[in-house]
Amino acid sequence: MPEAAIEIESLGKRYLLTAANQRSRQHSYTALRDVIAERVKGLLTRKGASTPRIEEFWALDDVSFTVNHGDRIGIIGRNGAGKSTLLKILSRITEPTRGRITINGRVASLLEVGTGFHPELTGRENIFLNGAILGMTHAEIRRRFDEIVAFAEVEKFLETPVKRYSSGMYVRLAFAVAAHLEPEILIVDEVLAVGDAEFQKKCLGKMEQVSKEGRTVLFVSHDMHSISLLTSRAVFLERGRVAAIGPTAEVVAAYLSHGAGKEAEYMSPANQDRPSITQIRVQTSESGQFQICGKPIRFEFELHSPRPLRGASFSFSIVGADQRRQVHLWTFDSERPMLREAGRVRLVCEITKLRLYMGGYSVTCYFSEPPGGEQFDHVEGACPFEVTMFGQYREFPWQPGSCAYLEECDWRIEKVDLK
Amino acid sequence: MSEHGHKLILESGRADLRYWRDLWQYRELFYFLAWRDILVRYKQTAIGIAWALLRPLLTMLVFTVVFGKLAKMPSAGVPYPLLVFSAMLPWQLFASALVESSNSLIGNANLISKIYFPRLIVPTSTSIVALVDFLISALLLAALCLWYHQFPSWRALTIPFWVLLSFGAAMGAGLWFCALNVKYRDFRYVVPFLVQFGLYLSPVGFSSSIVPEEYRLLYSLNPMVGAIDGFRWAVFGTTAHPDWTATGLGVATTTVLLAGGLAYFRNVERQFADVI
C-alpha cells in the first residue's frame, strides 16, 4: 500500500484577536499612529502602554484525517468552520500552530482563479505569468500553451490585454491555466462559482478527468449538490473540529441534520416601560436552521406591551449575507388587531414556498407605531438560517450568488414554421 | 516546482528550514514577476521610456540652476549639469527601488493571501524595474558625457560596484519598509517623506566636498554618500582613488541595513498571509 497523499495529524491553527479586530476580521491591521499614540499615552500616564485585550481563537483544533491517493474528498462546513484555514495551511500560505501535515506529491491550489492576472498584460503574457505563479516551469507552460488556449477558447484575443476581455473570457482563461497544471494533488475552493453553464460543465468534466487519472482532489464548496457529484468522501468541519468524516452522502446528511433540536432563537426579557419584541423563531424546513429552497418556512414573533397600543405595526425583512434585504413583509393593527390590551401576543407568518436562492440569511424586524410614528423596538440579524439547494437536481451545480430567488414558471417549446 | 514523489511536511516553524531552498526553486517566479513589472511599467505610462529619461533630466535642470547658478556651489572642475546627473543616476536607482519595494507587498496582497512562495521574491523582483530605468538613464549620461567631452577611463569599470552598493542600500531599507508597511498600514505615508528628505541629505545637487571635514564621518553614515561619490569618481575620476572612509562606511551601513532588514522581514513574513 502506497503512502497516503495527505496525512493530517492533530492540526491546530491559532489566531490572536485583539479587541479592535474582533469586530471586523477583514481589517485586522494596526495603524502606526495608534501604536505611537498608545505608547505616548502610556508614557504620560506612567502606567506603560495598556495592552489591548488579546483573545485566542482556534480556527482549527485537533483536526486529523487521511486522504489517500486518487481520493476525491469534499470539505464542508458553515462559514467560519475552518475550511479556508485548512486550505490555506495545505497550500502553505500560512503555517499551522500545532500538529503536522505530511503531503506526498505536488500540490496545486486553486484558491481563486486568475490570481496574479494583470489587466494590462495580454492573454499570452498572462498565461505565462499565471502559470509561473501556480508553479509551472517555463518549459511546461510552453508545452501546454496550445492546449490551454484551445480550452479557454481565446485564440483570437491572445494579443489583447485582458482588461478588454469579457468576464467570461477572463475566467475561462484563468481556469484553463489552472486546469493544465497536472499536480498530483489538486485543491479547489469554489472556483466554479463563476463562468457560464457551458463552461462550468467543462470544468466539472476536467475535474472528473483529473481524479480518474488517479490524482487526488480536495474540493471545498457550499454547494451540496456539486460536492455530492464530485466527491466520494467528505469531511464535515464544525468550529475548527472534524464533526463527521466518511462517504459523501452520509456526511452531507449529517451536515444538513446537524444541530437538530437546537433551533436558533432570539429571546429578550419583556421591557416594562415600552413595547418590545420578546422572542423570534424561525422554523426551517430541516433541522439545524437549514431551509431547502422551495419548501415552507415559518416565522414566529412574540410581542409584549406594558400598555394598550393603538394602531401598532410590525414588519420584518429576510436579509441576505450581503446585508441586502431580499424580502420585506408586514402587518398592521388595522388588518389584525394586536396588543390593544397590555400583554403578549405571538405573530406567525408562514411562507408556503420559500423561493430564496441558496445562501445565508437572517431576520431583521421592526415593531412600531404606524409608519411615521414611534419605533418601539427593532432587532437586526436574528435567527440566522441557511438556504440550500440540496435534493434539487440540475445538470450543472448550483453556484452561490448567481441570483436572488428562483421563480416558478412554465416552459414550453413551439415550433416556428418558416414559410 | 518539485519533482514527482516529492514529500512535504508542514509543521510550525518548519518553513524556516527550507526557506533558501524554496527561494531557489521559485526563481522562475522571480523572473516572471520582474518581467511583469517591467512590461507593465513601460506599457502603462503613455510616454513610457521617456518618463525614465524625463525625471532625472528635469531634476538635473532644477538642481543645476538652484545649486550651480544661484548658490554657486563648487563642482570640482566638472560641468555642473554632469555633476548633478551623475548623482541622479544612483540616487534614482536607490529611490525608486526603495519606493517600489516598500509598496510591493501591499500591491501584491492578492498573491500573498492565495499562493505560497518565499515572500522575499516580491520586494526583490519589483525593484528590478528600477535597474532597467537606471540602464536607460545611463545611456543618457553617456550621451551627456560625450557632449561635454568627458571620456571614460578604466575607473568606469568600477561602476557595477557602486550600482550594487546603491541597490543593496535600497533593498536593505526596502525590506524594512515593506514589512513595516504590512504591519502598520499607515507607514506608507512615511516612505515618500523619507525619500524626499534623503534627496537633500545625499550629495545629489552638490558635491560632498562642501560638507565640513569634521562632519564628514557622520555624513558618510548615509550609505548613499559613499555610493554617489564613488559613482561620480568612476565617471569623472577627479581624484586618484575614491574616498575610502566614505566607501567603507557606506558598505558597512548597507550590510547592517540589509542584514537587519532581512532578519526583520523573515521574522514577520510568516504572518503576512494572516494580516494582509
XYZ file of C-alpha atoms in Angstrom:
695
model
C 0.000 0.000 0.000
C 1.498 3.355 -1.008
C 1.709 6.208 1.426
C -1.302 8.447 1.881
C -1.491 11.555 -0.275
C -2.195 13.816 2.658
C -1.905 12.905 6.267
C -3.125 15.418 8.800
C -2.269 14.805 12.427
C -3.865 16.798 15.250
C -3.634 20.017 13.308
C -4.287 23.284 15.086
C -4.201 26.890 13.965
C -4.496 29.729 16.396
C -5.255 33.309 15.600
C -4.834 36.071 18.118
C -7.623 38.561 18.099
C -7.244 41.923 19.686
C -10.300 43.794 20.846
C -10.067 46.084 17.830
C -10.060 43.427 15.161
C -12.581 41.151 16.762
C -15.217 43.337 15.303
C -14.027 43.164 11.737
C -11.510 40.494 10.983
C -11.051 41.664 7.424
C -9.373 44.838 8.561
C -7.153 43.373 11.199
C -4.133 45.533 10.580
C -2.762 48.025 13.024
C -2.060 51.627 12.284
C 1.280 53.019 13.303
C -0.352 56.172 14.616
C -2.439 54.099 17.026
C 0.628 52.287 18.291
C 2.500 55.537 18.767
C -0.499 57.175 20.418
C -0.784 54.225 22.804
C 2.892 54.401 23.702
C 2.766 58.137 24.314
C -0.344 57.753 26.419
C 1.479 55.047 28.346
C 4.443 57.316 28.960
C 2.281 60.186 30.105
C 0.176 58.168 32.476
C 3.269 56.257 33.601
C 1.418 53.015 33.584
C 3.017 51.574 30.495
C 1.051 51.166 27.305
C -2.233 49.497 28.016
C -2.011 46.192 26.218
C -5.156 45.561 24.187
C -7.096 42.551 25.353
C -5.951 39.651 23.229
C -8.153 36.667 22.766
C -7.148 33.337 21.347
C -9.182 31.877 18.596
C -8.557 28.357 17.342
C -9.647 28.300 13.719
C -8.647 24.645 13.616
C -8.344 22.462 16.644
C -7.080 18.908 16.717
C -8.034 18.062 13.151
C -6.837 14.681 11.903
C -7.681 12.757 8.778
C -6.012 10.978 5.926
C -6.537 11.407 2.210
C -5.430 8.528 0.004
C -4.027 8.834 -3.471
C -6.797 9.174 -6.025
C -9.375 10.180 -3.431
C -11.873 12.859 -4.255
C -12.645 14.411 -0.944
C -15.046 17.210 -0.151
C -14.756 19.596 2.761
C -17.962 21.091 4.064
C -18.926 23.260 6.970
C -20.549 26.569 7.667
C -18.800 29.866 7.298
C -16.090 30.145 9.910
C -15.862 26.402 10.468
C -12.216 26.408 9.429
C -12.436 25.271 5.814
C -10.469 28.149 4.358
C -7.899 27.973 7.117
C -7.357 24.303 6.362
C -6.893 25.062 2.683
C -4.527 27.884 3.463
C -2.367 25.618 5.557
C -2.429 22.870 2.942
C -1.345 25.289 0.262
C 1.363 26.625 2.589
C 0.074 30.160 2.669
C 0.054 30.079 6.427
C 1.752 27.814 8.934
C 0.000 25.552 11.421
C 0.354 26.380 15.094
C 0.222 22.761 16.206
C 0.278 19.343 14.646
C 1.727 18.168 11.397
C 0.726 17.528 7.800
C 2.560 15.159 5.510
C 1.909 15.680 1.830
C 3.148 13.222 -0.771
C 3.097 14.750 -4.191
C 2.973 18.086 -5.842
C 0.132 20.301 -4.689
C -1.626 22.950 -6.710
C -4.323 25.035 -5.174
C -6.999 26.950 -6.979
C -7.992 29.248 -4.196
C -9.212 31.710 -6.717
C -8.854 31.627 -10.453
C -6.944 34.418 -12.067
C -4.705 35.117 -9.109
C -1.877 37.237 -10.381
C -3.520 38.154 -13.649
C -2.535 41.616 -14.671
C -5.130 43.631 -16.609
C -2.542 45.449 -18.703
C -0.880 42.299 -19.990
C -2.098 40.333 -22.982
C -3.682 36.914 -22.802
C -0.432 35.295 -23.900
C 1.612 37.128 -21.295
C -0.860 36.316 -18.568
C -0.779 32.615 -19.382
C 2.948 32.552 -18.753
C 2.742 34.729 -15.691
C -0.153 32.845 -14.131
C 1.452 29.516 -14.926
C 4.617 30.578 -13.120
C 2.606 31.803 -10.160
C 0.788 28.490 -9.948
C 4.106 26.677 -10.011
C 4.642 25.643 -13.613
C 8.038 25.923 -15.191
C 8.549 27.917 -18.344
C 9.097 24.759 -20.380
C 5.898 23.183 -19.037
C 3.815 26.194 -19.929
C 5.230 26.306 -23.429
C 4.462 22.632 -23.910
C 0.865 23.060 -22.857
C 0.295 26.503 -24.272
C -1.836 25.481 -27.254
C -3.982 23.194 -25.120
C -4.610 25.997 -22.645
C -5.577 28.418 -25.385
C -7.895 25.895 -27.002
C -9.546 25.032 -23.692
C -10.169 28.702 -22.923
C -11.334 29.467 -26.484
C -9.444 32.737 -26.656
C -7.292 32.131 -29.765
C -8.322 35.373 -31.396
C -7.606 37.503 -28.367
C -4.179 36.261 -27.370
C -2.544 39.612 -28.066
C -5.288 41.671 -26.417
C -4.770 42.977 -22.877
C -7.036 41.001 -20.577
C -8.613 44.202 -19.305
C -10.545 44.190 -22.590
C -11.751 40.629 -22.074
C -15.327 39.922 -21.134
C -15.611 38.461 -17.657
C -16.465 35.103 -19.190
C -13.308 35.063 -21.282
C -11.240 36.136 -18.329
C -12.481 33.314 -16.153
C -12.143 30.764 -18.934
C -8.542 31.699 -19.482
C -7.756 31.678 -15.781
C -9.323 28.297 -15.222
C -7.666 26.881 -18.330
C -4.209 27.692 -16.988
C -5.018 26.169 -13.627
C -6.630 23.096 -15.133
C -3.478 22.243 -17.029
C -1.249 22.202 -14.004
C -1.114 18.425 -13.647
C -0.460 18.292 -9.943
C -0.785 15.048 -8.028
C -2.993 16.812 -5.522
C -5.437 19.497 -6.596
C -7.067 21.768 -4.040
C -10.171 23.519 -5.343
C -12.074 26.198 -3.489
C -15.310 27.285 -5.120
C -13.578 28.176 -8.353
C -16.583 27.000 -10.248
C -18.608 29.823 -8.816
C -18.001 31.735 -11.994
C -18.455 31.360 -15.696
C -21.441 30.328 -17.742
C -23.193 26.981 -17.552
C -21.410 25.606 -20.592
C -18.032 26.389 -19.137
C -18.938 25.044 -15.717
C -19.762 21.738 -17.306
C -16.385 21.754 -18.960
C -14.690 22.429 -15.643
C -16.533 19.651 -13.890
C -15.518 17.341 -16.698
C -11.921 18.408 -16.272
C -12.057 17.772 -12.553
C -13.524 14.342 -13.066
C -10.838 13.582 -15.570
C -8.180 14.712 -13.111
C -9.439 12.342 -10.473
C -9.887 9.486 -12.931
C -6.235 9.825 -13.765
C -5.613 8.814 -10.185
C -4.889 12.242 -8.891
C -6.206 13.498 -5.604
C -8.796 16.255 -5.480
C -9.717 18.253 -2.408
C -12.867 20.195 -3.052
C -14.413 22.852 -0.848
C -17.841 24.162 -1.645
C -21.086 25.402 -0.199
C -22.959 23.636 -2.900
C -24.007 20.279 -1.508
C -25.048 19.230 -4.942
C -21.676 19.570 -6.600
C -19.972 18.135 -3.529
C -22.157 15.042 -3.887
C -21.477 14.947 -7.594
C -17.735 15.328 -7.482
C -16.515 13.681 -4.328
C -16.724 10.224 -2.865
C -15.685 11.065 0.670
C -16.237 14.183 2.707
C -15.111 15.851 5.904
C -17.539 17.984 7.865
C -15.820 20.679 9.882
C -17.523 22.462 12.694
C -15.898 25.187 14.765
C -12.469 24.000 13.770
C -13.060 20.339 14.557
C -13.938 17.341 12.480
C -17.619 16.665 13.133
C -18.016 13.839 10.642
C -15.984 12.018 8.045
C -16.971 9.280 5.635
C -18.843 8.655 2.394
C -20.102 11.945 0.978
C -23.813 11.092 1.085
C -23.636 10.293 4.807
C -21.559 13.331 5.690
C -23.817 15.673 3.716
C -26.823 14.201 5.519
C -25.048 14.717 8.848
C -24.232 18.282 7.884
C -27.826 19.043 6.964
C -29.314 17.474 10.067
C -26.676 18.873 12.345
C -27.797 20.875 15.270
C -31.197 19.141 15.364
C -33.281 20.239 18.310
C -31.483 23.484 18.966
C -33.496 25.955 16.947
C -31.800 29.279 16.860
C -33.995 31.658 18.777
C -33.914 35.243 19.739
C -35.083 35.921 23.267
C -35.277 39.122 25.190
C -36.905 39.878 28.553
C -40.073 41.913 28.311
C -39.442 45.579 28.761
C -41.764 47.037 31.407
C -41.504 50.598 30.104
C -42.164 50.181 26.440
C -43.489 47.701 23.895
C -40.831 45.191 22.848
C -40.038 42.129 20.776
C -39.502 39.300 23.228
C -38.950 36.308 21.011
C -38.167 35.458 17.375
C -38.184 31.954 15.991
C -37.601 30.680 12.506
C -38.875 27.215 11.786
C -36.893 25.996 8.810
C -37.851 23.014 6.704
C -34.903 20.999 8.027
C -33.429 20.916 11.469
C -30.300 22.857 12.272
C -31.573 26.067 10.704
C -31.380 24.638 7.222
C -34.042 25.530 4.750
C -34.429 23.781 1.460
C -35.290 26.133 -1.355
C -38.944 25.691 -2.360
C -40.158 24.263 0.965
C -42.321 26.055 3.547
C -40.828 28.209 6.281
C -42.450 29.721 9.337
C -41.568 32.857 11.276
C -42.838 33.496 14.813
C -42.573 36.747 16.720
C -43.649 37.373 20.288
C -44.516 40.944 21.105
C -45.074 42.386 24.530
C -46.527 45.656 25.613
C -46.926 47.040 29.138
C -49.761 49.267 27.954
C -52.568 49.130 25.420
C -51.466 50.140 21.955
C -53.431 51.918 19.365
C -52.611 51.023 15.770
C -49.321 49.114 16.168
C -47.493 47.780 13.143
C -44.953 45.042 12.704
C -42.630 44.264 9.805
C -39.658 42.052 9.127
C -37.074 41.516 6.436
C -35.147 38.466 5.378
C -31.647 39.780 4.951
C -29.001 38.080 2.839
C -25.375 37.584 3.788
C -24.543 40.690 1.759
C -26.869 42.639 4.100
C -29.339 43.238 1.310
C -32.988 42.884 2.225
C -34.371 40.204 -0.009
C -37.898 40.023 1.357
C -39.929 42.526 3.328
C -43.251 41.601 4.926
C -45.560 43.497 7.290
C -48.833 43.575 9.087
C -50.873 46.378 10.624
C -53.213 46.648 13.548
C -55.933 47.628 11.121
C -55.643 44.211 9.442
C -55.307 42.142 12.581
C -55.659 43.951 15.876
C -52.576 43.483 18.032
C -51.988 44.441 21.647
C -54.961 46.682 22.076
C -54.673 45.458 25.637
C -51.445 45.194 27.579
C -49.871 41.744 27.385
C -48.197 39.396 24.986
C -49.117 38.123 21.539
C -47.495 35.857 19.023
C -47.440 36.766 15.349
C -46.978 33.863 12.973
C -46.028 34.331 9.346
C -45.821 31.371 7.054
C -44.328 31.343 3.585
C -45.556 28.251 1.824
C -42.765 28.143 -0.714
C -39.593 29.972 0.123
C -38.022 30.696 -3.201
C -34.908 32.452 -1.958
C -31.733 31.173 -3.513
C -29.043 29.305 -1.593
C -27.059 31.300 0.929
C -27.114 32.579 4.488
C -29.999 34.748 5.688
C -31.117 36.358 8.889
C -34.158 38.184 10.160
C -34.430 41.869 10.916
C -37.702 43.128 12.353
C -39.401 46.319 13.456
C -42.167 46.908 15.940
C -43.590 50.403 15.827
C -46.483 52.735 15.595
C -47.863 53.125 12.089
C -45.267 54.438 9.598
C -44.050 57.837 10.664
C -44.741 57.135 14.323
C -42.551 56.000 17.184
C -40.451 52.891 16.804
C -40.859 50.674 19.853
C -38.222 48.071 19.209
C -36.186 46.556 16.436
C -33.905 43.539 16.164
C -31.268 43.005 13.495
C -29.631 39.829 12.234
C -31.636 37.426 14.380
C -32.076 33.679 13.813
C -29.601 33.078 11.007
C -30.581 30.243 8.727
C -29.188 28.779 5.568
C -30.996 28.013 2.349
C -29.593 25.082 0.408
C -30.485 23.586 -2.911
C -29.996 20.062 -1.675
C -32.093 17.464 -3.435
C -32.828 19.685 -6.395
C -31.191 18.373 -9.429
C -29.977 20.289 -12.368
C -27.367 19.408 -14.906
C -24.724 21.737 -13.574
C -24.028 22.645 -9.979
C -25.680 25.451 -8.065
C -23.377 28.378 -7.585
C -23.646 30.747 -4.669
C -24.687 34.256 -5.528
C -25.866 33.587 -9.045
C -29.339 35.004 -8.386
C -31.610 36.225 -5.601
C -34.500 33.798 -5.918
C -35.950 31.164 -8.178
C -39.215 31.993 -9.901
C -41.790 29.387 -10.690
C -42.534 29.183 -14.326
C -43.829 27.052 -17.154
C -41.676 26.334 -20.126
C -42.963 25.201 -23.439
C -41.484 24.898 -26.843
C -43.234 25.919 -30.009
C -42.329 25.060 -33.468
C -41.818 28.025 -35.756
C -42.628 27.395 -39.358
C -40.565 29.145 -41.939
C -42.868 29.937 -44.773
C 8.294 23.173 -8.832
C 9.010 19.919 -7.111
C 9.547 16.522 -8.576
C 7.207 13.603 -8.646
C 7.152 11.632 -5.415
C 8.045 14.773 -3.575
C 7.282 14.746 0.119
C 6.384 17.770 2.134
C 5.912 18.091 5.852
C 4.094 21.097 7.249
C 4.669 21.942 10.870
C 5.012 25.024 12.963
C 8.369 26.659 12.332
C 9.242 24.170 9.628
C 9.139 26.668 6.780
C 12.372 28.239 8.020
C 14.380 25.112 7.343
C 13.744 25.015 3.644
C 13.372 28.718 3.011
C 16.513 29.248 0.961
C 15.999 26.057 -0.990
C 12.460 27.200 -1.788
C 13.766 30.563 -2.862
C 15.981 28.840 -5.393
C 13.149 26.607 -6.551
C 10.916 29.587 -7.130
C 13.499 31.530 -9.128
C 11.355 31.319 -12.248
C 8.585 33.134 -10.443
C 11.128 35.816 -9.649
C 11.923 36.248 -13.348
C 8.255 36.312 -14.266
C 7.293 38.865 -11.654
C 10.192 41.107 -12.643
C 9.247 40.654 -16.295
C 5.615 41.515 -15.498
C 6.567 44.680 -13.651
C 8.871 45.816 -16.446
C 6.238 45.107 -19.106
C 3.553 46.906 -17.168
C 5.767 49.858 -16.392
C 6.600 50.536 -19.999
C 3.100 49.789 -21.221
C 1.188 51.786 -18.675
C 2.853 55.163 -18.810
C 1.833 56.789 -22.032
C 5.243 58.284 -22.553
C 6.864 55.017 -21.476
C 10.622 55.188 -21.719
C 10.519 58.966 -21.996
C 9.431 59.047 -18.397
C 12.550 57.234 -17.274
C 14.595 59.938 -19.021
C 12.480 62.960 -18.238
C 12.514 62.609 -14.474
C 16.283 62.750 -13.920
C 16.675 65.343 -16.689
C 14.201 67.770 -15.156
C 15.647 67.288 -11.691
C 19.090 67.911 -13.151
C 17.913 71.184 -14.670
C 16.416 72.418 -11.423
C 19.430 71.422 -9.326
C 21.874 72.929 -11.789
C 20.049 76.230 -11.659
C 19.485 76.253 -7.897
C 22.787 74.856 -6.629
C 25.115 75.662 -9.511
C 23.886 79.016 -10.786
C 22.094 80.577 -7.801
C 24.046 79.132 -4.856
C 27.258 78.945 -6.910
C 28.460 75.737 -5.315
C 31.807 74.242 -6.328
C 31.820 71.493 -8.920
C 35.452 70.243 -8.835
C 36.019 71.072 -12.448
C 33.131 69.026 -13.757
C 30.333 70.790 -15.695
C 27.571 71.295 -13.149
C 24.823 69.542 -15.111
C 27.082 66.480 -15.355
C 27.891 66.636 -11.670
C 24.177 66.542 -10.866
C 23.196 63.994 -13.466
C 25.901 61.535 -12.454
C 24.448 61.645 -8.933
C 20.864 61.463 -10.143
C 21.572 58.015 -11.574
C 22.483 56.136 -8.387
C 20.012 58.269 -6.440
C 17.079 57.468 -8.741
C 18.049 53.812 -8.613
C 18.031 53.922 -4.845
C 14.864 55.983 -4.508
C 12.699 54.100 -6.978
C 13.915 50.663 -5.835
C 13.118 51.721 -2.284
C 9.675 53.112 -3.065
C 8.698 50.211 -5.311
C 9.818 47.553 -2.870
C 8.171 49.325 0.058
C 4.795 49.131 -1.627
C 5.347 45.744 -3.223
C 3.822 43.501 -0.558
C 0.659 45.552 -0.299
C 0.456 45.776 -4.085
C 0.656 42.010 -4.399
C -1.657 41.271 -1.482
C -3.894 39.056 -3.577
C -0.946 36.853 -4.487
C 0.294 36.632 -0.941
C -3.034 35.658 0.533
C -3.647 32.983 -2.094
C -0.410 31.383 -3.186
C 2.649 30.162 -1.368
C 6.124 31.256 -2.391
C 9.003 32.788 -0.457
C 7.804 36.351 0.036
C 11.288 37.721 -0.429
C 10.642 37.354 -4.161
C 8.123 40.188 -4.116
C 10.230 43.162 -2.975
C 13.315 41.964 -4.844
C 11.646 41.293 -8.177
C 9.796 44.609 -8.017
C 12.979 46.612 -7.683
C 14.364 45.133 -10.895
C 12.297 47.768 -12.700
C 14.438 50.429 -11.053
C 17.511 48.746 -12.524
C 16.015 48.907 -16.014
C 15.204 52.582 -15.544
C 18.776 53.024 -14.401
C 20.162 51.420 -17.556
C 18.064 53.713 -19.718
C 19.227 56.862 -17.978
C 22.802 55.518 -18.073
C 22.578 55.820 -21.848
C 21.595 59.437 -21.426
C 24.545 60.011 -19.112
C 26.857 58.524 -21.741
C 25.415 60.904 -24.317
C 25.859 63.883 -21.961
C 29.447 62.876 -21.279
C 30.178 62.838 -24.986
C 28.526 66.240 -25.360
C 30.785 67.694 -22.642
C 33.826 65.818 -23.941
C 34.217 63.756 -20.797
C 35.571 60.375 -21.772
C 35.508 57.318 -19.530
C 38.683 55.907 -18.054
C 39.436 52.498 -16.513
C 37.566 53.763 -13.450
C 34.302 53.254 -15.310
C 34.877 49.525 -14.778
C 34.064 50.009 -11.084
C 30.567 51.309 -11.891
C 28.856 47.941 -11.209
C 30.222 48.046 -7.677
C 28.659 51.462 -6.954
C 25.420 50.361 -8.558
C 25.409 47.290 -6.374
C 26.034 49.439 -3.319
C 23.077 51.734 -4.135
C 20.872 48.767 -4.892
C 21.935 46.994 -1.705
C 21.147 50.061 0.373
C 17.752 50.352 -1.335
C 16.983 46.675 -0.702
C 18.070 46.918 2.910
C 15.781 49.842 3.617
C 13.115 48.432 1.288
C 12.870 45.169 3.223
C 12.338 47.084 6.431
C 9.757 49.353 4.876
C 7.703 46.746 3.069
C 7.463 44.601 6.179
C 6.543 47.635 8.260
C 4.017 48.588 5.590
C 2.184 45.313 6.066
C 2.251 45.595 9.800
C 1.345 49.268 10.073
C -0.771 50.199 7.120
C -0.197 53.925 7.542
C 3.562 53.542 7.296
C 3.359 54.131 3.573
C 2.826 57.831 4.200
C 6.217 57.946 5.850
C 8.175 56.466 2.928
C 7.835 59.309 0.367
C 8.755 61.770 3.068
C 11.900 59.825 3.956
C 12.883 59.608 0.292
C 12.334 63.331 -0.212
C 14.399 64.004 2.864
C 17.158 61.693 1.672
C 17.488 63.558 -1.615
C 18.762 66.592 0.271
C 20.769 64.590 2.792
C 22.689 62.919 -0.030
C 25.186 64.741 -2.259
C 22.896 64.826 -5.290
C 22.594 68.536 -6.061
C 26.087 69.348 -4.783
C 29.478 67.766 -4.253
C 30.061 66.216 -0.830
C 33.291 68.250 -0.639
C 31.241 71.171 0.665
C 30.473 69.236 3.851
C 32.904 70.404 6.557
C 35.672 67.899 7.339
C 34.599 67.352 10.958
C 31.105 66.272 9.920
C 32.279 64.145 7.021
C 32.371 60.921 9.045
C 28.864 61.440 10.357
C 27.679 62.411 6.888
C 29.118 59.221 5.408
C 26.902 57.118 7.651
C 24.322 57.716 4.925
C 25.210 54.822 2.614
C 24.255 56.865 -0.438
C 27.128 59.284 0.244
C 29.679 56.564 -0.462
C 27.683 55.238 -3.401
C 27.137 58.606 -5.096
C 30.678 59.856 -4.532
C 32.032 56.555 -5.773
C 29.842 56.684 -8.856
C 30.977 60.229 -9.624
C 34.555 59.191 -9.154
C 34.071 56.269 -11.543
C 32.607 58.555 -14.189
C 34.874 61.630 -13.910
C 37.870 60.418 -11.891
C 38.570 63.782 -10.258
C 40.770 62.171 -7.598
C 43.223 59.274 -7.682
C 41.033 56.998 -5.648
C 37.524 57.122 -4.138
C 37.082 58.337 -0.582
C 37.937 55.114 1.267
C 36.307 56.093 4.563
C 33.035 57.080 2.882
C 33.061 53.904 0.809
C 33.937 51.694 3.778
C 31.271 53.279 5.959
C 28.733 53.011 3.104
C 29.446 49.318 2.677
C 29.206 48.787 6.426
C 25.868 50.594 6.881
C 24.463 48.879 3.792
C 25.446 45.495 5.175
C 23.885 46.275 8.526
C 20.703 47.573 6.840
C 20.451 44.511 4.618
C 21.122 42.004 7.374
C 18.675 43.732 9.715
C 16.065 44.141 7.004
C 16.348 40.508 6.021
C 16.052 39.337 9.613
C 13.044 41.567 10.265
C 11.395 40.588 7.005
C 11.852 36.895 7.695
C 10.528 37.397 11.178
C 7.237 38.981 10.134
C 6.937 37.119 6.836
C 5.042 34.155 8.249
C 2.259 36.445 9.445
C 1.827 38.240 6.139
C -0.933 35.999 4.851
C -2.802 36.318 8.145
C -2.509 40.082 8.327
C -2.595 41.342 4.760
